[in-house]
Structures are given as structure tokens and as C-alpha cells.
Amino acid sequence: MKHLFLSIIIFSIFATLSTGQSLKGRITTQTGEPIQYSTVFIKELRQGTTTNTKGDYEINLPAGTYTVVYQSLGYQPVTENLNVSNETIRNIILPLQYYEIPEVRIMGTGEDPAYMIMRKAIGLAPYYLNNIYYYKAEVYLKGNLIINKIPRLLQKSMKMQNTSNSATVSAGSKPKKEEKVLKAGDSFFMESVNEIEFTSPDKYFQKMISYNSTFPEQGNNISPMSFIQASFYQPVLADMAISPLAPNAFSHYNFKYLGASRQGDFTINKIQVIPKRKSQQVFEGIIYIIEDLWCLQSVDLTNDNLFGKIRIEQLFTPVQDDIWMPVSHQFEINISIMGFKADVGYSSSVKYEVVKPNLSLQKPAALISDYSKAVTKKTTDTIVSKQKKQISKILEKDQLTNRDMAKLARLMEKESQASIDSGKKSLEIKENVTQKVEKDAGKYDSSYWAKIRPIPLSDIERKAVKISDSIKSTIIRQEIKTDTITGSAERNFKKAGVRLKDIALGHSWYDTTGFMFRYDGLINFKSVNFNSVDGFSYGWNFEVKKSWKKSGTLEAFPDARWTFSREKLIWNVNTIFSYDKIRHQAIFARVGSSSRDINNGGGISPFLNLDYSLLFKKNYLKLYESTYFKTGYSSEIVNGLNVNVSINFEKRKVLGNNTNFSIFKTSTLYSPNIPVNPYLGPGSNEINALRNQRHFDFAAEITYTPYQKYRMIKGVKFPRGSDWPTFNLTWIHGINEFNEIPSGWRRSDLLRFEVARTRTVGAFSEFKWRLRTAGYLDNRNLTFYDFFHFNSQPLLILINNYEDAFMIPSFYTLSTPEFYVEAHVKYTTPYLLLKLLPVMSNTLMRENLSFSYLGIRNSTNYSEIGYSISEILFIGEFGVYAGFEDLRYKSVGLKLIFKIN
């Protein structure tokens, strides 16, 4: 629950710190009502802060004269020149801001004037997203959580642990924890002071100077970095909702012009953002756009999602020339989920110490104001590119079409990317956030925070801090006492209980030498299984791991299982020795004797087969005994190019059913343990039949992803995708034993080629495709084991997220020794058909269109189309699929898929 709170609380935050003389007061309306979360901006210091819930503000400044701007959404800003010395008190009254609709705005085509404004703002969003090269800011964050209601079922299970502050623990002693049951009315508070540096395009350095928190075990995790990178100029904000400035915003929003007002040298347009349909992935509210600059002046937007309602207020100020940056943020979150209710608030204070524009990204001429011409004079004398001329030509238009907007956005995106791509672009995705916590960041007392805090605490926050200080004092007193109560007998009893729990439920043991042992326990979901061949089986899984800092890692995964009907021990041991963290070089070996599915291309889940066998007397799973040994080597040759070679010996044995047990239909017999397939039917080639057989093969596989991006984490290389497809080529040279053939052995060569790609094509949308083709150079001497087996999933209920599956054909019926071509295409989007309906739109579900094709030599062409809704309660997917043979309709099937893996 802690992580849930923190994930919702921290949502797109910038903040800061100030020191020196004190400027304080209260900001109210003309009727004397306090204006919550108003912004106070000191122009000379480029520093902003906000008021608390009572309209109070307090900021520490060096002595001097300052231009102070007081402003809040919906009110006229007030600017004052103040001489700050010692404690300066200044109370401010903000008049209401009236927005008028000029006559020119209601003339013309009849279209709402908001669309003309939004087209320019959307088209220029890539510019404003990338117009800063560097900035350095001091950031203060302040957040609180108030629990309003806890359901009775959760009241006893919701607990918090307060860990004693390391500053108070004696040397060598272990910090102790005190557990407390949460209840309605409890409140928590957090704050931190940070120094943040940004360097284009996406590099951040955060130094946490100090932190203070009453949240459970919060420690120094109070970081704004997860969301400080978020911006409404991005198409999707924080991976949760579509921005009104996204290129496809007109597909999701309607806009309404509410008027304009003059504020200093600028005209501010007030635009209402109206979702076209109720959805958890959109915002609604008001945004303010600056005339002629077409950038944000402020936002007041709300997102209503599964966890509750999040309201975001941001105010932008020109911190340098025409560079408008957010100087205050306020987030109000009303959590309401499963009967749990809470209120969350977050405020910020920002001081920009240094701001450097991205000089490589030239501002369009149409946006240059009089006082910024001197700054850009050097660039106006250069030769203007054709692309820049097109941008200026579009911006000079009084009325932009949607086509103009899309073209402007594309051009600005190209200009922005060109400004940040210098020289040869590296494929390495380097860590874009570096964090450092000062040594004594968590040791500051209440007097320090009272002096340094730029946003006054509310009454609830003061109460939370007071309670936290009391708890810390109690923990310190407990640590001073010597444990004289608990006797050795009681301690031994507790240790014995822990050991029994580990044996029953499993446990992992570690030591400081890099050794690890994991045991899944006697009571485990995977311990028990059932099928008609083995009957009931019970077993254990283990993992043993040993790591050396320089020489690599050795891992072993042994498992053993006793089959009660076959009365046989089946077992497997998989080992891998990895010795190059960058090239992922590894040697692996696998040995064992187990029951194996004949379909090696994907088949029924063992758990589903257990259910269907015991409840419906259906043994879909067809098994053979495999006693095997396989060893191989894998490595990345160059970036994106991987090879895998292996040799394999397998002794295959035909198995039959050994039990007829079932909960229901006890008089019915299970079907034979032989797949249903034309090549195994009466009159078919006997060579293809299942048999006891020895098998050898040598396999070589090459996988290549051009321009593969990657990230280095603690010396380990992790692939991170590519704009190109992934290619795969496999060759398997097999040798099979045939007792009825002279000389007894026959060889075969398999060649398989595959290409696939997954691509993001919009907000929360993706397009996947895979093309695969394979064949044997000579397929005259193949047993059914070595056929091409395809992933068919004909059952109504499935457990897994099956990729590249045929949803209608029965298990094993598609298996063939012939040359084939296979294709799978899937398009996923939040908005297609059903999600456009009012009842469905306000969910996180996504819609999927799929197409699958299988063409087999000397056989009919099979194709399948499907439509499904996924992310039902996060794990479910429901779909309908239709199958065709040579374009003739054959059948239809429904699917309910639970994506547990």
C-alpha cells in the first residue's frame, strides 16, 4: 500500500529552496477569502513558491529590493516592488480575472476560435519541449496524505513501520522498527530540498540536500525525478494520460474558447478542454495559451482514473527572455478505491539559478518578440533553411487547418531532433538520472526545517510532524533499553517456527560470498500436477546460484517429481555458466528424464490440462518420455548479433495412459495418448508414426537486430529495442534412428527464417507483426516428434498471454512436415469500436485486432481474424475469432484469457 500511495502522490513536480530575510503574508480575494496555492514569484531570483491552504506564504530572501509577482488561476496578477529586510510582511488582494471574447474571434468560418489557437500550440509543442539546453534549480517538495476511510476488512492488515533514524542509533546497533495499525484520521507528511540540473536532451542530476518524512519507511526516497521529466508538451504525460497538446489531441478532445485577457505585454487565451468521451486516459479542465507565442501560461486539469481524481495546477512564468517555465505546481488527489479513501496534496517551490536556451534550435521568426530580437540577432543573419521557411509560412497564417497543424508538428519535431542529435548517435541509452544523497540529509531537526521551509505548513501537516517526532523519541528510548524480557527458550521457539514456515512455503538463503539457494516449499502451487499418463505427481523445484565478481555466475535449476501412476521419478537439471556481462557469453547444459509435450511449438497449459482432465475427462495434453542431454554456447558477437549453438541427444519413448481417474465421468475412458493428426491416422506413412527412438541434432541459431539500443546497468548490458525488425535464422541438422530401415539412421536438415517487430504507433497503441517460414531439405524420414508444431489454443478459457497463436484449430491438427509460411499481425489501441461507447470508454481496457495466416505446401491455406478487449480488471482478455480455409468461412470461437504470467 505504501508504493500505491507514493506512485499516486508524486505526479509531475518541480520545486525549490530559499534562504535569508523573510517575506511573508497572506493572499486573499476581494472578499477576504484566502486563495489556496497561489504563486509568489521573485523575478530577480527566478524563484517561485506557493501559499498553503490558508493563503499564507513565507519565503526567505537575501536583503534587497525585488519585483514580486503574486498570481493565481482565475485572478489578475499583482506585481509589487518590495524592499525586503528582516521580516517583511505583505498581504495581497488578488482581483478576479475577467476574460472577454473579442469580436474578431466570433467571425469567419463559424468554427470555435479555440481550434485555431490549439492548432498552433500543438504544432509548436515539440519546440517548447526541447527549447532548453540546460538549467539548474533548487527544488523544495512538500506533500501530505490524509486517510479518510479504511474498509473494515483492511483495518487490521494495514500497518506501518517506523524505522529509527540512523542518526540516533548507537554505533554497531541495528535500527529497530515500531509497528502501528493505520486508522481513519491518520495523516502523513513529507518534504525534501533538492538541487537539480538538467542537460539536453534528457540528462538529470539530483542532489538531495535534506529530507524529512513521516511516511512508513520512506527514508530518502522522496525524489521528484520520476515525474520532473513529465511535461504537457509531451504526447503522453507520465504514461497515464494523453496531453491536450498531443499530435492526436483532436481525436480525444473538444476545445472551447472562453475569452482572452491582457496581462502585461501578453494576451492570455482561456481554453476549455473537453474530452470527447469519458475515459481514464484523458484530462479535462482549463489551459491558458499565450497569444503569438502559442505556449502554455498555466494549466488547471483533472484526470479521473481508477485510483481517484487527480487535479493538476501549474503556472508558467518567463524566467529568462521568452523562456516560460513552470514555477509552481499543486496536485490534489482524491483517492477512492475498494472502499479506501484518502486525500493527497503536493506543493512545490522552484528557484531557477541558471537557464540556458537550446541555441541549436532556432526559434521560429513568427515567435520572436521585440525584447528577444537582440538575443536571436546572430541566428537571423544566417541562411534560413527550407524547413524553417515552411514553419514560418505556416505560423503566418491566420487560420490553420488540421493538415497545417500536423505538418507544423512534424517540421518542429525534425528541427528539435536535429538540434539534440550531434555527430554519430550512440545506440547506448545511458542512465538519464543520476542521484546523490548528502551524507547528513536525514539528520536535520525541526528548527532547521522551520527556517528553511519556503511553504508554510498547514495545521494537518504540523500535526503529522509532531506525531512523527513523538514516535521517533519513543523508538530511541526503546533502543536504550536492554532486552531482558525475552528468554532463550522463547527465542528458540520462534526460530523453530520460522524454519517450519520456510520448509512449508519455501525460502531463499543468501550469504556474503555470492551464494544463493532457493527452495519453493512443500506447499506450492506448482508442486502438484495431474495428467492421464503420469497420474498425480508431486515434486520440488530448487535454484542454486554462485556469483564471482570477476569470473561470472553459475546457476543450476534442479527439479524432481514422483509420478504416482507411472511409479517413476522424473527429473531435470538445467545449468548455465555466464561469464561475460556485456556480450552475454554463456555455456549451458541440460539433462533429465521427464514427460514432455509432443507439441514443442506451444500447446495446452499443464494446469488447464489438469482442470479439464479432472472435471471433464479431457486429456488434451499428449506426452512422450524424453531422456536427454543438451549442451551449448551462446554469445553476442557484435551489438545486436547473437549466436546460439547446441548439440542434443534424446532417447524418446512412447507412453500410454496409466490412469482413468477423474472427479466426474468415472465410467468414461480417456482418449489415447496419441495426437489427432492426418499423418498419424489410418493409412498414413508408418515412418511418421510415434516410436521409441534415439535422436541426435546439432543446432545453430543467429538472431540480428539492426541498430539495437541498449542500456548498461552495473556493468550488465540490457537490450532496449530498435526501430528495425529482428531477424532470426535457424539450422538444425538431425539424425534419427529407424529400426525398420536399412542402416538404421536417417539425416534431416531444417531451415527456418523469422522476422518480427513491435512498434508503438500512438498513445497507448502498438502494432506487432511476425513472419516465419521453414522447411526441411528432405522430409521423407521424419517422425511426428520432428514435425513443425504450431501454437493452437482452441479452449474457451486460457491461462497465459499467448503471442502468435491460432485460436480455433484443435491441438496438434496443424502439425506438418511440409514447407510452410506463417504470419501474425496484431494492432492494439485504447479507442477502436466498443471503447467509443459511453459505458466502456471510462476504463483502462484496450481493443485488439488480429490476423493470422498459415500456408502449408500441399494443404489448404488457413487464416484467422480476431477482435478482443484486453486489460479487463488488468489481467483478463475476451475475444471472438473466425477461421477460414482458402478464404472460405470455417468456424468461430470465443476466448477468455487470464494473463497470469
PDB file of N, CA and C in Angstrom, residues 791-863:
ATOM      1  N   ASN A 791       1.353 -23.160 -32.496  1.00  0.00           N
ATOM      2  CA  ASN A 791       0.681 -22.811 -31.241  1.00  0.00           C
ATOM      3  C   ASN A 791      -0.811 -22.646 -31.497  1.00  0.00           C
ATOM      4  N   SER A 792      -1.563 -23.695 -31.256  1.00  0.00           N
ATOM      5  CA  SER A 792      -3.021 -23.626 -31.378  1.00  0.00           C
ATOM      6  C   SER A 792      -3.629 -23.665 -29.985  1.00  0.00           C
ATOM      7  N   GLN A 793      -4.650 -22.837 -29.769  1.00  0.00           N
ATOM      8  CA  GLN A 793      -5.282 -22.695 -28.448  1.00  0.00           C
ATOM      9  C   GLN A 793      -6.798 -22.707 -28.617  1.00  0.00           C
ATOM     10  N   PRO A 794      -7.393 -23.892 -28.772  1.00  0.00           N
ATOM     11  CA  PRO A 794      -8.823 -23.965 -29.090  1.00  0.00           C
ATOM     12  C   PRO A 794      -9.762 -23.850 -27.897  1.00  0.00           C
ATOM     13  N   LEU A 795      -9.258 -23.870 -26.665  1.00  0.00           N
ATOM     14  CA  LEU A 795     -10.128 -23.903 -25.496  1.00  0.00           C
ATOM     15  C   LEU A 795     -10.772 -22.548 -25.234  1.00  0.00           C
ATOM     16  N   LEU A 796     -11.940 -22.582 -24.600  1.00  0.00           N
ATOM     17  CA  LEU A 796     -12.670 -21.354 -24.294  1.00  0.00           C
ATOM     18  C   LEU A 796     -11.914 -20.500 -23.287  1.00  0.00           C
ATOM     19  N   ILE A 797     -11.323 -21.137 -22.270  1.00  0.00           N
ATOM     20  CA  ILE A 797     -10.598 -20.425 -21.215  1.00  0.00           C
ATOM     21  C   ILE A 797      -9.107 -20.738 -21.334  1.00  0.00           C
ATOM     22  N   LEU A 798      -8.285 -19.706 -21.342  1.00  0.00           N
ATOM     23  CA  LEU A 798      -6.838 -19.867 -21.456  1.00  0.00           C
ATOM     24  C   LEU A 798      -6.158 -19.162 -20.292  1.00  0.00           C
ATOM     25  N   ILE A 799      -4.997 -19.669 -19.930  1.00  0.00           N
ATOM     26  CA  ILE A 799      -4.188 -19.045 -18.887  1.00  0.00           C
ATOM     27  C   ILE A 799      -2.824 -18.747 -19.477  1.00  0.00           C
ATOM     28  N   ASN A 800      -2.625 -17.534 -19.875  1.00  0.00           N
ATOM     29  CA  ASN A 800      -1.343 -17.054 -20.382  1.00  0.00           C
ATOM     30  C   ASN A 800      -1.619 -15.929 -21.352  1.00  0.00           C
ATOM     31  N   ASN A 801      -0.586 -15.190 -21.686  1.00  0.00           N
ATOM     32  CA  ASN A 801      -0.696 -14.176 -22.725  1.00  0.00           C
ATOM     33  C   ASN A 801      -0.083 -14.758 -23.983  1.00  0.00           C
ATOM     34  N   TYR A 802      -0.881 -15.438 -24.784  1.00  0.00           N
ATOM     35  CA  TYR A 802      -0.356 -16.155 -25.939  1.00  0.00           C
ATOM     36  C   TYR A 802      -0.093 -15.196 -27.096  1.00  0.00           C
ATOM     37  N   GLU A 803       1.135 -15.201 -27.549  1.00  0.00           N
ATOM     38  CA  GLU A 803       1.506 -14.449 -28.736  1.00  0.00           C
ATOM     39  C   GLU A 803       1.581 -15.416 -29.912  1.00  0.00           C
ATOM     40  N   ASP A 804       1.179 -14.958 -31.095  1.00  0.00           N
ATOM     41  CA  ASP A 804       1.324 -15.738 -32.326  1.00  0.00           C
ATOM     42  C   ASP A 804       0.630 -17.092 -32.212  1.00  0.00           C
ATOM     43  N   ALA A 805      -0.615 -17.086 -31.786  1.00  0.00           N
ATOM     44  CA  ALA A 805      -1.358 -18.334 -31.626  1.00  0.00           C
ATOM     45  C   ALA A 805      -2.548 -18.365 -32.580  1.00  0.00           C
ATOM     46  N   PHE A 806      -2.922 -19.582 -32.984  1.00  0.00           N
ATOM     47  CA  PHE A 806      -4.151 -19.811 -33.732  1.00  0.00           C
ATOM     48  C   PHE A 806      -5.216 -20.238 -32.725  1.00  0.00           C
ATOM     49  N   MET A 807      -6.336 -19.512 -32.674  1.00  0.00           N
ATOM     50  CA  MET A 807      -7.282 -19.645 -31.581  1.00  0.00           C
ATOM     51  C   MET A 807      -8.406 -20.647 -31.827  1.00  0.00           C
ATOM     52  N   ILE A 808      -8.479 -21.266 -32.992  1.00  0.00           N
ATOM     53  CA  ILE A 808      -9.599 -22.162 -33.270  1.00  0.00           C
ATOM     54  C   ILE A 808      -9.165 -23.610 -33.526  1.00  0.00           C
ATOM     55  N   PRO A 809      -8.148 -23.898 -34.337  1.00  0.00           N
ATOM     56  CA  PRO A 809      -7.802 -25.298 -34.643  1.00  0.00           C
ATOM     57  C   PRO A 809      -7.467 -26.100 -33.389  1.00  0.00           C
ATOM     58  N   SER A 810      -7.813 -27.374 -33.395  1.00  0.00           N
ATOM     59  CA  SER A 810      -7.545 -28.247 -32.262  1.00  0.00           C
ATOM     60  C   SER A 810      -6.055 -28.486 -32.106  1.00  0.00           C
ATOM     61  N   PHE A 811      -5.679 -28.910 -30.893  1.00  0.00           N
ATOM     62  CA  PHE A 811      -4.276 -29.200 -30.616  1.00  0.00           C
ATOM     63  C   PHE A 811      -3.757 -30.257 -31.592  1.00  0.00           C
ATOM     64  N   TYR A 812      -2.556 -30.040 -32.099  1.00  0.00           N
ATOM     65  CA  TYR A 812      -1.793 -30.979 -32.929  1.00  0.00           C
ATOM     66  C   TYR A 812      -2.326 -31.123 -34.357  1.00  0.00           C
ATOM     67  N   THR A 813      -3.507 -30.566 -34.671  1.00  0.00           N
ATOM     68  CA  THR A 813      -4.065 -30.795 -36.007  1.00  0.00           C
ATOM     69  C   THR A 813      -3.313 -30.056 -37.104  1.00  0.00           C
ATOM     70  N   LEU A 814      -2.619 -28.967 -36.756  1.00  0.00           N
ATOM     71  CA  LEU A 814      -1.882 -28.201 -37.762  1.00  0.00           C
ATOM     72  C   LEU A 814      -0.471 -28.742 -38.004  1.00  0.00           C
ATOM     73  N   SER A 815      -0.006 -29.658 -37.191  1.00  0.00           N
ATOM     74  CA  SER A 815       1.380 -30.145 -37.289  1.00  0.00           C
ATOM     75  C   SER A 815       1.635 -30.769 -38.655  1.00  0.00           C
ATOM     76  N   THR A 816       2.795 -30.440 -39.234  1.00  0.00           N
ATOM     77  CA  THR A 816       3.100 -30.880 -40.593  1.00  0.00           C
ATOM     78  C   THR A 816       4.603 -31.012 -40.798  1.00  0.00           C
ATOM     79  N   PRO A 817       5.017 -31.894 -41.728  1.00  0.00           N
ATOM     80  CA  PRO A 817       6.436 -31.946 -42.097  1.00  0.00           C
ATOM     81  C   PRO A 817       6.747 -31.109 -43.340  1.00  0.00           C
ATOM     82  N   GLU A 818       5.729 -30.437 -43.897  1.00  0.00           N
ATOM     83  CA  GLU A 818       5.871 -29.718 -45.152  1.00  0.00           C
ATOM     84  C   GLU A 818       6.356 -28.285 -44.952  1.00  0.00           C
ATOM     85  N   PHE A 819       6.862 -27.728 -46.015  1.00  0.00           N
ATOM     86  CA  PHE A 819       7.258 -26.313 -46.042  1.00  0.00           C
ATOM     87  C   PHE A 819       6.039 -25.442 -45.718  1.00  0.00           C
ATOM     88  N   TYR A 820       6.235 -24.390 -44.926  1.00  0.00           N
ATOM     89  CA  TYR A 820       5.100 -23.546 -44.538  1.00  0.00           C
ATOM     90  C   TYR A 820       5.512 -22.080 -44.459  1.00  0.00           C
ATOM     91  N   VAL A 821       4.510 -21.218 -44.483  1.00  0.00           N
ATOM     92  CA  VAL A 821       4.660 -19.773 -44.245  1.00  0.00           C
ATOM     93  C   VAL A 821       3.625 -19.392 -43.194  1.00  0.00           C
ATOM     94  N   GLU A 822       4.076 -18.703 -42.163  1.00  0.00           N
ATOM     95  CA  GLU A 822       3.204 -18.321 -41.048  1.00  0.00           C
ATOM     96  C   GLU A 822       3.318 -16.823 -40.813  1.00  0.00           C
ATOM     97  N   ALA A 823       2.187 -16.158 -40.567  1.00  0.00           N
ATOM     98  CA  ALA A 823       2.199 -14.715 -40.328  1.00  0.00           C
ATOM     99  C   ALA A 823       1.199 -14.373 -39.224  1.00  0.00           C
ATOM    100  N   HIS A 824       1.582 -13.411 -38.384  1.00  0.00           N
ATOM    101  CA  HIS A 824       0.714 -12.926 -37.316  1.00  0.00           C
ATOM    102  C   HIS A 824       0.818 -11.404 -37.258  1.00  0.00           C
ATOM    103  N   VAL A 825      -0.318 -10.741 -37.194  1.00  0.00           N
ATOM    104  CA  VAL A 825      -0.378  -9.281 -37.099  1.00  0.00           C
ATOM    105  C   VAL A 825      -1.368  -8.930 -36.001  1.00  0.00           C
ATOM    106  N   LYS A 826      -0.994  -7.954 -35.144  1.00  0.00           N
ATOM    107  CA  LYS A 826      -1.890  -7.544 -34.062  1.00  0.00           C
ATOM    108  C   LYS A 826      -1.766  -6.040 -33.835  1.00  0.00           C
ATOM    109  N   TYR A 827      -2.903  -5.381 -33.827  1.00  0.00           N
ATOM    110  CA  TYR A 827      -2.956  -3.943 -33.564  1.00  0.00           C
ATOM    111  C   TYR A 827      -3.735  -3.716 -32.276  1.00  0.00           C
ATOM    112  N   THR A 828      -3.126  -2.982 -31.342  1.00  0.00           N
ATOM    113  CA  THR A 828      -3.726  -2.720 -30.037  1.00  0.00           C
ATOM    114  C   THR A 828      -3.899  -1.219 -29.851  1.00  0.00           C
ATOM    115  N   THR A 829      -5.089  -0.802 -29.423  1.00  0.00           N
ATOM    116  CA  THR A 829      -5.353   0.620 -29.236  1.00  0.00           C
ATOM    117  C   THR A 829      -6.430   0.799 -28.165  1.00  0.00           C
ATOM    118  N   PRO A 830      -6.426   1.931 -27.456  1.00  0.00           N
ATOM    119  CA  PRO A 830      -7.480   2.173 -26.458  1.00  0.00           C
ATOM    120  C   PRO A 830      -8.814   2.547 -27.094  1.00  0.00           C
ATOM    121  N   TYR A 831      -8.800   3.028 -28.352  1.00  0.00           N
ATOM    122  CA  TYR A 831     -10.019   3.537 -28.954  1.00  0.00           C
ATOM    123  C   TYR A 831     -10.210   2.940 -30.342  1.00  0.00           C
ATOM    124  N   LEU A 832     -11.224   2.105 -30.477  1.00  0.00           N
ATOM    125  CA  LEU A 832     -11.488   1.481 -31.769  1.00  0.00           C
ATOM    126  C   LEU A 832     -12.994   1.365 -32.004  1.00  0.00           C
ATOM    127  N   LEU A 833     -13.654   0.434 -31.307  1.00  0.00           N
ATOM    128  CA  LEU A 833     -15.086   0.226 -31.500  1.00  0.00           C
ATOM    129  C   LEU A 833     -15.839   0.365 -30.180  1.00  0.00           C
ATOM    130  N   LEU A 834     -15.774  -0.672 -29.346  1.00  0.00           N
ATOM    131  CA  LEU A 834     -16.530  -0.668 -28.099  1.00  0.00           C
ATOM    132  C   LEU A 834     -16.074   0.420 -27.143  1.00  0.00           C
ATOM    133  N   LYS A 835     -14.766   0.766 -27.183  1.00  0.00           N
ATOM    134  CA  LYS A 835     -14.267   1.790 -26.260  1.00  0.00           C
ATOM    135  C   LYS A 835     -14.825   3.177 -26.590  1.00  0.00           C
ATOM    136  N   LEU A 836     -15.504   3.312 -27.723  1.00  0.00           N
ATOM    137  CA  LEU A 836     -16.134   4.583 -28.057  1.00  0.00           C
ATOM    138  C   LEU A 836     -17.501   4.725 -27.384  1.00  0.00           C
ATOM    139  N   LEU A 837     -18.014   3.607 -26.842  1.00  0.00           N
ATOM    140  CA  LEU A 837     -19.303   3.656 -26.171  1.00  0.00           C
ATOM    141  C   LEU A 837     -19.157   4.270 -24.786  1.00  0.00           C
ATOM    142  N   PRO A 838     -20.169   5.010 -24.317  1.00  0.00           N
ATOM    143  CA  PRO A 838     -20.067   5.673 -23.002  1.00  0.00           C
ATOM    144  C   PRO A 838     -19.782   4.712 -21.856  1.00  0.00           C
ATOM    145  N   VAL A 839     -20.395   3.517 -21.887  1.00  0.00           N
ATOM    146  CA  VAL A 839     -20.225   2.583 -20.778  1.00  0.00           C
ATOM    147  C   VAL A 839     -18.806   2.047 -20.723  1.00  0.00           C
ATOM    148  N   MET A 840     -18.162   1.901 -21.874  1.00  0.00           N
ATOM    149  CA  MET A 840     -16.850   1.273 -21.949  1.00  0.00           C
ATOM    150  C   MET A 840     -15.706   2.271 -21.939  1.00  0.00           C
ATOM    151  N   SER A 841     -15.969   3.521 -22.282  1.00  0.00           N
ATOM    152  CA  SER A 841     -14.880   4.470 -22.511  1.00  0.00           C
ATOM    153  C   SER A 841     -14.082   4.777 -21.255  1.00  0.00           C
ATOM    154  N   ASN A 842     -14.743   4.754 -20.096  1.00  0.00           N
ATOM    155  CA  ASN A 842     -14.055   5.145 -18.864  1.00  0.00           C
ATOM    156  C   ASN A 842     -13.404   3.946 -18.179  1.00  0.00           C
ATOM    157  N   THR A 843     -12.702   3.156 -18.944  1.00  0.00           N
ATOM    158  CA  THR A 843     -11.957   2.014 -18.423  1.00  0.00           C
ATOM    159  C   THR A 843     -10.561   2.041 -19.016  1.00  0.00           C
ATOM    160  N   LEU A 844      -9.673   1.236 -18.443  1.00  0.00           N
ATOM    161  CA  LEU A 844      -8.314   1.131 -18.968  1.00  0.00           C
ATOM    162  C   LEU A 844      -8.184   0.003 -19.984  1.00  0.00           C
ATOM    163  N   MET A 845      -9.298  -0.576 -20.367  1.00  0.00           N
ATOM    164  CA  MET A 845      -9.263  -1.675 -21.327  1.00  0.00           C
ATOM    165  C   MET A 845      -8.812  -1.187 -22.697  1.00  0.00           C
ATOM    166  N   ARG A 846      -8.192  -2.087 -23.442  1.00  0.00           N
ATOM    167  CA  ARG A 846      -7.746  -1.781 -24.794  1.00  0.00           C
ATOM    168  C   ARG A 846      -8.356  -2.783 -25.765  1.00  0.00           C
ATOM    169  N   GLU A 847      -8.466  -2.378 -27.011  1.00  0.00           N
ATOM    170  CA  GLU A 847      -9.037  -3.232 -28.045  1.00  0.00           C
ATOM    171  C   GLU A 847      -7.926  -3.750 -28.951  1.00  0.00           C
ATOM    172  N   ASN A 848      -8.149  -4.967 -29.469  1.00  0.00           N
ATOM    173  CA  ASN A 848      -7.134  -5.623 -30.293  1.00  0.00           C
ATOM    174  C   ASN A 848      -7.764  -6.173 -31.563  1.00  0.00           C
ATOM    175  N   LEU A 849      -7.117  -5.911 -32.680  1.00  0.00           N
ATOM    176  CA  LEU A 849      -7.452  -6.548 -33.950  1.00  0.00           C
ATOM    177  C   LEU A 849      -6.290  -7.448 -34.329  1.00  0.00           C
ATOM    178  N   SER A 850      -6.587  -8.680 -34.705  1.00  0.00           N
ATOM    179  CA  SER A 850      -5.511  -9.616 -35.034  1.00  0.00           C
ATOM    180  C   SER A 850      -5.821 -10.365 -36.323  1.00  0.00           C
ATOM    181  N   PHE A 851      -4.752 -10.765 -36.987  1.00  0.00           N
ATOM    182  CA  PHE A 851      -4.863 -11.577 -38.198  1.00  0.00           C
ATOM    183  C   PHE A 851      -3.733 -12.596 -38.182  1.00  0.00           C
ATOM    184  N   SER A 852      -4.081 -13.851 -38.455  1.00  0.00           N
ATOM    185  CA  SER A 852      -3.087 -14.917 -38.501  1.00  0.00           C
ATOM    186  C   SER A 852      -3.274 -15.718 -39.783  1.00  0.00           C
ATOM    187  N   TYR A 853      -2.158 -16.186 -40.310  1.00  0.00           N
ATOM    188  CA  TYR A 853      -2.206 -16.946 -41.577  1.00  0.00           C
ATOM    189  C   TYR A 853      -1.215 -18.090 -41.513  1.00  0.00           C
ATOM    190  N   LEU A 854      -1.620 -19.234 -42.068  1.00  0.00           N
ATOM    191  CA  LEU A 854      -0.744 -20.392 -42.172  1.00  0.00           C
ATOM    192  C   LEU A 854      -0.945 -21.039 -43.538  1.00  0.00           C
ATOM    193  N   GLY A 855       0.106 -20.994 -44.326  1.00  0.00           N
ATOM    194  CA  GLY A 855       0.083 -21.641 -45.634  1.00  0.00           C
ATOM    195  C   GLY A 855       1.036 -22.819 -45.639  1.00  0.00           C
ATOM    196  N   ILE A 856       0.519 -24.027 -45.903  1.00  0.00           N
ATOM    197  CA  ILE A 856       1.315 -25.253 -45.885  1.00  0.00           C
ATOM    198  C   ILE A 856       1.286 -25.878 -47.271  1.00  0.00           C
ATOM    199  N   ARG A 857       2.457 -26.287 -47.753  1.00  0.00           N
ATOM    200  CA  ARG A 857       2.541 -26.922 -49.068  1.00  0.00           C
ATOM    201  C   ARG A 857       1.663 -28.174 -49.101  1.00  0.00           C
ATOM    202  N   ASN A 858       0.940 -28.324 -50.185  1.00  0.00           N
ATOM    203  CA  ASN A 858       0.050 -29.478 -50.396  1.00  0.00           C
ATOM    204  C   ASN A 858      -1.104 -29.512 -49.403  1.00  0.00           C
ATOM    205  N   SER A 859      -1.491 -28.332 -48.899  1.00  0.00           N
ATOM    206  CA  SER A 859      -2.591 -28.268 -47.946  1.00  0.00           C
ATOM    207  C   SER A 859      -3.359 -26.974 -48.167  1.00  0.00           C
ATOM    208  N   THR A 860      -4.515 -26.853 -47.529  1.00  0.00           N
ATOM    209  CA  THR A 860      -5.315 -25.637 -47.650  1.00  0.00           C
ATOM    210  C   THR A 860      -4.671 -24.510 -46.860  1.00  0.00           C
ATOM    211  N   ASN A 861      -4.946 -23.288 -47.291  1.00  0.00           N
ATOM    212  CA  ASN A 861      -4.472 -22.107 -46.571  1.00  0.00           C
ATOM    213  C   ASN A 861      -5.444 -21.786 -45.443  1.00  0.00           C
ATOM    214  N   TYR A 862      -4.898 -21.633 -44.246  1.00  0.00           N
ATOM    215  CA  TYR A 862      -5.744 -21.313 -43.093  1.00  0.00           C
ATOM    216  C   TYR A 862      -5.474 -19.883 -42.649  1.00  0.00           C
ATOM    217  N   SER A 863      -6.539 -19.117 -42.424  1.00  0.00           N
ATOM    218  CA  SER A 863      -6.402 -17.744 -41.934  1.00  0.00           C
ATOM    219  C   SER A 863      -7.426 -17.512 -40.837  1.00  0.00           C
TER     220      SER A 863
END
